[in-house]
């Protein structure tokens, strides 16, 4: 069974309520129909009757809950919660009301925050920044986590590296500034995500253009320092670096460049030293190796919210909803 089919089965076993705020995108309606038909999640679509008429015409709404934010009896509760959370940032009831009207992602996050939904998925027609900002502002990180980061599960066909060709790549989506402490936290969160989604022992490589001091530069020191912090903070995981990608993946190269490392040659969780490297890296593997790449999946939030690529298909939305539902099972 493929990775995503396994995730769908897990999602079905304990159904969660997932909100889709992008009523204006036809792929959202197609995905909602499929999610309801397959029983992957209890899907909630945010749309007014006019929006249903305009964008969802012909859609089979069986098993889909449609909520009109303008007439929803919970609206005032969400305004109050928004103000409670963001008054210090200048949010008044008027601003909250306007923001929720303009951007249904705020509405979706407030539904999660108030316990009326278990997760949200958006981004088919909104940028990553606009998709995740409401979640960062309203849901915040879970206790003990400083930064949210974004990973991809990358499934490479006919590949013996990693976990039979399955990998987690991070951070590919969120943080534009990295210091050693942030890199270390991404390593720890990613190890836990790998275990949760792939069900195997994570072997975490902190990547660089240097292996174990073969090059000297502040960028190399940053990764080497992150390895020290990660090993102190997460002694339960195998984390090593700094490693070049070939040493991380290939046992023959590892034996030459990083002898004695338990991770080198066997890495399945790849932590990139910058957002450029992570974002370009997963796209290279996706395009050139024809790998499936699922994500970006956000880790570290108090409740699951996930972003879609604007080039996504309805089937991709179904997959990300299933991933989100499985994350919601773990909250
Ligand atoms: N973890 C937790 N909280 C965060 C994080 C983080 N990584 N980043 C920002 N925040 C919080 C801030 O503390 C702030 O909270 P506050 O308002 O309560 O004080 C709030 O989020 C807004 O933060 P800003 O600093 O104003 O940041 P901004 O909203 O401008 O941007 C964002 C945050 C959207 C994550 C930004 O870093 C970003 O755009 N990242 C890159 C996204 C991207 O384009 N990725 C590549 C494409 S994705 C792909 O190809 C798959």
Coordinates of C-alpha atoms and ligand atoms in Angstrom, one line a residue:
X1 CA 0.0 0.0 0.0
X2 CA 1.4 3.5 -0.9
X3 CA 2.3 5.9 1.9
X4 CA -0.7 8.1 1.2
X5 CA -3.1 5.1 1.2
X6 CA -1.8 4.1 4.6
X7 CA -2.4 7.6 5.9
X8 CA -6.0 7.6 4.5
X9 CA -6.6 4.3 6.3
X10 CA -5.3 5.7 9.6
X11 CA -7.5 8.8 9.1
X12 CA -10.6 6.7 8.5
X13 CA -10.0 4.7 11.7
X14 CA -10.7 7.8 13.9
X15 CA -12.4 10.5 11.9
X16 CA -11.6 14.1 12.6
X17 CA -13.3 17.4 11.6
X18 CA -11.3 19.2 9.0
X19 CA -12.2 22.7 7.7
X20 CA -11.7 23.8 4.1
X21 CA -12.0 27.5 3.8
X22 CA -11.3 27.9 0.0
X23 CA -14.9 27.8 -1.3
X24 CA -13.7 29.8 -4.4
X25 CA -11.6 26.9 -5.7
X26 CA -13.3 24.1 -7.6
X27 CA -10.6 21.6 -6.5
X28 CA -11.8 22.1 -2.9
X29 CA -15.3 21.0 -3.8
X30 CA -14.1 18.0 -5.7
X31 CA -11.8 17.0 -2.8
X32 CA -14.6 17.5 -0.2
X33 CA -16.8 15.2 -2.2
X34 CA -14.1 12.5 -2.3
X35 CA -13.2 12.9 1.4
X36 CA -16.9 12.5 2.4
X37 CA -17.4 9.5 0.1
X38 CA -14.3 7.7 1.3
X39 CA -15.0 8.7 5.0
X40 CA -11.4 10.1 5.5
X41 CA -12.6 13.0 7.6
X42 CA -15.8 14.9 8.6
X43 CA -15.3 17.7 6.2
X44 CA -16.5 21.3 6.9
X45 CA -16.7 23.8 4.0
X46 CA -17.0 27.5 4.7
X47 CA -19.3 29.1 2.2
X48 CA -22.4 31.3 2.0
X49 CA -25.5 30.0 0.1
X50 CA -24.5 32.4 -2.8
X51 CA -21.0 31.0 -2.8
X52 CA -22.3 27.4 -2.8
X53 CA -24.5 28.4 -5.8
X54 CA -21.6 30.1 -7.6
X55 CA -18.7 27.8 -6.9
X56 CA -20.2 24.5 -5.7
X57 CA -22.9 24.1 -8.4
X58 CA -23.5 20.4 -9.1
X59 CA -21.3 19.2 -6.2
X60 CA -22.7 16.3 -4.2
X61 CA -22.8 17.7 -0.7
X62 CA -23.8 14.4 1.0
X63 CA -21.8 14.1 4.2
X64 CA -20.3 17.6 3.9
X65 CA -21.1 20.2 6.5
X66 CA -21.4 23.7 4.9
X67 CA -21.1 26.6 7.3
X68 CA -21.9 30.1 6.3
X69 CA -19.6 32.3 8.5
X70 CA -22.0 35.3 8.1
X71 CA -25.0 33.5 9.8
X72 CA -23.1 30.9 11.9
X73 CA -24.5 31.1 15.5
X74 CA -20.9 30.6 16.7
X75 CA -19.7 33.8 14.9
X76 CA -19.8 36.0 18.1
X77 CA -17.9 33.3 20.1
X78 CA -15.1 33.5 17.5
X79 CA -15.0 37.3 17.5
X80 CA -14.7 37.2 21.3
X81 CA -11.9 34.6 21.1
X82 CA -10.1 36.5 18.4
X83 CA -10.2 39.7 20.5
X84 CA -9.1 37.8 23.7
X85 CA -6.1 36.4 21.8
X86 CA -5.0 39.4 19.9
X87 CA -6.2 42.5 21.9
X88 CA -2.6 43.3 22.7
X89 CA -1.9 43.4 19.0
X90 CA -4.7 46.0 18.5
X91 CA -7.5 43.7 17.5
X92 CA -10.9 45.1 18.3
X93 CA -14.3 43.3 17.8
X94 CA -14.7 45.4 14.6
X95 CA -11.3 44.4 13.3
X96 CA -11.9 40.7 14.2
X97 CA -15.3 40.7 12.4
X98 CA -13.8 42.3 9.3
X99 CA -10.8 40.0 9.2
X100 CA -12.9 36.9 9.6
X101 CA -15.2 38.2 6.7
X102 CA -12.2 39.0 4.4
X103 CA -10.3 35.8 5.1
X104 CA -12.0 32.6 6.0
X105 CA -8.7 31.1 7.1
X106 CA -9.0 33.2 10.3
X107 CA -12.5 31.7 10.7
X108 CA -11.2 28.2 10.2
X109 CA -8.4 28.7 12.8
X110 CA -10.9 30.1 15.3
X111 CA -13.2 27.1 14.8
X112 CA -10.1 24.9 15.7
X113 CA -9.2 27.1 18.7
X114 CA -12.8 27.0 20.1
X115 CA -13.0 23.2 19.7
X116 CA -15.5 23.2 16.8
X117 CA -12.9 21.6 14.3
X118 CA -9.8 19.5 14.7
X119 CA -7.7 21.0 11.8
X120 CA -7.7 23.1 8.7
X121 CA -6.3 22.9 5.2
X122 CA -5.9 25.8 2.8
X123 CA -3.5 27.2 0.2
X124 CA -4.9 25.9 -3.2
X125 CA -5.3 29.6 -4.1
X126 CA -3.5 31.4 -1.3
X127 CA 0.2 31.9 -0.7
X128 CA 2.0 29.9 2.0
X129 CA 2.5 33.1 4.1
X130 CA -1.2 34.0 3.9
X131 CA -2.2 30.4 4.7
X132 CA -0.1 29.9 7.7
X133 CA -0.1 33.4 9.3
X134 CA -3.6 33.0 10.9
X135 CA -2.5 29.7 12.4
X136 CA 0.8 31.2 13.8
X137 CA -1.2 34.2 15.2
X138 CA -4.2 32.3 16.7
X139 CA -3.2 28.7 17.3
X140 CA 0.4 29.3 18.2
X141 CA 3.0 26.7 18.9
X142 CA 2.3 23.8 21.2
X143 CA 3.9 24.0 24.7
X144 CA 7.7 23.7 24.6
X145 CA 8.0 24.5 20.9
X146 CA 9.5 27.8 19.8
X147 CA 9.1 27.6 16.0
X148 CA 6.7 26.0 13.6
X149 CA 8.5 24.3 10.6
X150 CA 7.4 22.5 7.5
X151 CA 8.3 19.1 6.2
X152 CA 7.7 16.9 3.2
X153 CA 7.4 13.2 3.2
X154 CA 9.3 12.2 0.0
X155 CA 8.6 8.8 -1.5
X156 CA 11.3 8.0 -4.1
X157 CA 10.5 5.1 -6.5
X158 CA 13.0 2.2 -6.8
X159 CA 15.3 3.6 -4.2
X160 CA 17.2 1.7 -1.5
X161 CA 18.3 4.7 0.5
X162 CA 16.4 6.0 3.5
X163 CA 13.5 3.9 4.7
X164 CA 13.0 1.9 1.4
X165 CA 13.0 5.2 -0.5
X166 CA 10.9 7.1 2.1
X167 CA 12.3 10.2 3.7
X168 CA 11.3 13.3 5.7
X169 CA 12.8 16.6 4.4
X170 CA 12.7 19.7 6.6
X171 CA 12.4 22.7 6.8
X172 CA 11.2 23.2 3.3
X173 CA 8.5 25.7 3.9
X174 CA 8.5 28.1 6.8
X175 CA 11.6 29.6 8.5
X176 CA 13.6 32.1 6.6
X177 CA 16.2 32.6 9.4
X178 CA 18.0 29.7 11.0
X179 CA 20.3 29.7 14.0
X180 CA 21.7 26.5 15.7
X181 CA 18.9 26.3 18.3
X182 CA 16.2 26.5 15.6
X183 CA 17.9 23.9 13.5
X184 CA 18.2 21.6 16.5
X185 CA 14.5 22.0 17.3
X186 CA 13.6 21.3 13.7
X187 CA 15.7 18.1 14.0
X188 CA 13.8 17.0 17.1
X189 CA 10.3 17.8 15.8
X190 CA 11.2 16.1 12.5
X191 CA 12.4 12.9 14.2
X192 CA 9.0 12.7 16.0
X193 CA 7.1 13.4 12.8
X194 CA 9.0 10.7 10.9
X195 CA 8.2 8.2 13.7
X196 CA 4.5 9.2 13.7
X197 CA 4.0 9.1 9.9
X198 CA 6.4 6.4 8.7
X199 CA 6.4 4.3 11.8
X200 CA 10.1 3.5 11.7
X201 CA 13.2 4.7 13.7
X202 CA 14.3 8.1 12.6
X203 CA 17.9 8.5 11.6
X204 CA 18.4 12.3 11.4
X205 CA 21.2 13.8 9.3
X206 CA 21.9 17.5 9.7
X207 CA 23.1 18.4 6.2
X208 CA 25.9 20.7 5.1
X209 CA 28.5 21.0 2.4
X210 CA 31.0 19.7 4.9
X211 CA 31.3 16.3 6.7
X212 CA 32.6 16.2 10.2
X213 CA 34.8 19.3 9.9
X214 CA 36.0 18.7 6.3
X215 CA 35.4 22.4 5.6
X216 CA 35.6 25.4 7.9
X217 CA 33.1 28.2 7.7
X218 CA 30.5 29.9 10.0
X219 CA 27.8 28.0 8.1
X220 CA 29.4 24.7 8.9
X221 CA 29.9 25.7 12.6
X222 CA 26.2 26.6 12.8
X223 CA 25.2 23.0 11.8
X224 CA 27.8 21.4 14.0
X225 CA 26.6 23.4 17.0
X226 CA 23.0 22.4 16.1
X227 CA 24.0 18.8 16.2
X228 CA 25.4 19.2 19.8
X229 CA 22.2 21.0 21.0
X230 CA 20.0 18.4 19.3
X231 CA 21.8 15.5 20.9
X232 CA 21.6 17.1 24.3
X233 CA 17.9 18.0 23.9
X234 CA 16.7 14.8 22.2
X235 CA 18.8 12.0 23.5
X236 CA 16.1 9.5 22.4
X237 CA 16.9 10.0 18.7
X238 CA 19.8 9.2 16.5
X239 CA 20.9 12.6 15.2
X240 CA 24.3 13.2 13.5
X241 CA 26.1 15.8 11.4
X242 CA 27.3 17.9 10.0
X243 CA 27.1 15.5 7.0
X244 CA 27.2 16.0 3.2
X245 CA 24.2 14.4 1.5
X246 CA 26.2 11.6 -0.1
X247 CA 27.7 10.7 3.3
X248 CA 24.2 10.8 4.9
X249 CA 22.6 8.4 2.3
X250 CA 25.3 6.1 1.0
X251 CA 27.0 3.5 3.3
X252 CA 30.1 3.3 1.1
X253 CA 30.7 7.1 1.2
X254 CA 29.7 7.1 4.9
X255 CA 32.4 4.5 5.7
X256 CA 35.0 6.9 4.1
X257 CA 33.8 10.2 5.3
X258 CA 32.0 9.5 8.6
X259 CA 33.2 6.2 10.0
X260 CA 31.5 5.1 13.2
X261 CA 28.4 7.3 12.6
X262 CA 25.1 5.4 13.3
X263 CA 23.3 7.8 11.0
X264 CA 25.7 8.3 8.1
X265 CA 24.8 5.9 5.2
X266 CA 21.4 5.2 6.7
X267 CA 19.7 8.7 7.1
X268 CA 16.0 8.8 6.5
X269 CA 15.3 12.3 8.0
X270 CA 17.2 15.1 6.3
X271 CA 17.5 18.5 8.0
X272 CA 18.6 21.2 5.5
X273 CA 20.7 24.1 6.7
X274 CA 18.5 26.8 5.1
X275 CA 15.0 27.3 3.6
X276 CA 16.6 27.7 0.1
X277 CA 18.3 24.3 0.4
X278 CA 15.3 22.5 1.8
X279 CA 12.8 24.0 -0.7
X280 CA 15.1 23.5 -3.7
X281 CA 16.1 20.0 -2.5
X282 CA 12.6 18.5 -2.3
X283 CA 11.6 20.0 -5.6
X284 CA 14.8 18.5 -7.3
X285 CA 14.0 15.0 -6.0
X286 CA 10.3 15.4 -6.9
X287 CA 11.0 16.5 -10.5
X288 CA 14.2 14.6 -11.3
X289 CA 13.6 11.3 -9.4
X290 CA 9.8 11.5 -10.0
X291 CA 9.3 11.2 -6.3
X292 CA 5.9 11.8 -4.6
X293 CA 6.3 14.7 -2.2
X294 CA 3.5 15.1 0.4
X295 CA 3.4 18.5 2.2
X296 CA 4.4 20.9 3.4
X297 CA 3.1 19.5 6.6
X298 CA 3.4 21.9 9.5
X299 CA 4.9 20.6 12.7
X300 CA 5.0 22.3 16.1
X301 CA 1.5 24.1 16.0
X302 CA -0.9 23.5 18.9
X303 CA -3.4 22.1 16.4
X304 CA -2.9 20.9 12.8
X305 CA -3.2 23.4 10.0
X306 CA -1.6 22.6 6.6
X307 CA -0.8 24.4 3.4
X308 CA -1.4 23.3 -0.2
X309 CA 0.6 24.0 -3.3
X310 CA -1.2 26.3 -5.7
X311 CA -0.5 23.7 -8.4
X312 CA -2.3 21.0 -6.4
X313 CA -4.9 18.6 -7.7
X314 CA -8.1 17.6 -5.9
X315 CA -6.4 14.3 -5.1
X316 CA -3.5 16.3 -3.4
X317 CA -6.0 18.1 -1.2
X318 CA -7.5 14.8 -0.2
X319 CA -4.0 13.6 0.7
X320 CA -3.2 16.7 2.8
X321 CA -6.6 16.4 4.6
X322 CA -5.8 12.8 5.5
X323 CA -2.3 13.9 6.8
X324 CA -4.0 16.7 8.8
X325 CA -6.5 14.3 10.2
X326 CA -3.8 11.9 11.3
X327 CA -1.9 14.8 13.0
X328 CA -5.2 15.7 14.8
X329 CA -5.4 12.1 16.2
X330 CA -2.0 12.8 17.8
X331 CA -2.9 16.1 19.5
Ligands
LIG1 N1 6.9 29.6 14.4 C1 6.0 30.1 15.2 N2 5.6 31.4 15.2 C2 6.0 32.1 14.1 C3 6.9 31.7 13.2 C4 7.4 30.3 13.3 N3 8.2 29.8 12.5 N4 7.1 32.7 12.3 C5 6.4 33.7 12.6 N5 5.7 33.4 13.7 C6 4.7 34.2 14.5 C7 5.3 35.5 15.0 O1 5.8 35.3 16.2 C8 4.1 36.4 14.9 O2 3.3 36.2 16.1 P1 2.6 37.5 16.8 O3 1.8 38.2 15.7 O4 1.7 36.9 17.8 O5 3.7 38.3 17.3 C9 3.3 35.9 13.7 O6 3.7 34.6 13.5 C10 3.5 36.7 12.5 O7 4.9 36.8 12.3 P2 5.7 37.8 11.4 O8 7.1 37.9 11.9 O9 4.9 39.1 11.3 O10 5.9 37.1 10.1 P3 5.1 37.1 8.8 O11 3.7 37.0 9.1 O12 5.6 38.2 8.0 O13 5.6 35.7 8.2 C11 5.8 33.5 7.7 C12 5.6 34.5 8.8 C13 4.5 33.6 6.8 C14 5.9 32.1 8.2 C15 7.1 33.9 6.9 O14 8.2 33.5 7.6 C16 7.1 33.3 5.5 O15 6.5 33.9 4.6 N6 7.9 32.2 5.4 C17 8.2 31.6 4.1 C18 7.0 30.9 3.5 C19 7.3 30.6 2.1 O16 7.1 31.4 1.2 N7 7.8 29.3 1.9 C20 8.2 28.8 0.6 C21 7.0 28.3 -0.2 S1 6.3 26.9 0.4 C22 6.6 25.7 -0.8 O17 7.2 25.9 -1.8 C23 6.1 24.4 -0.5

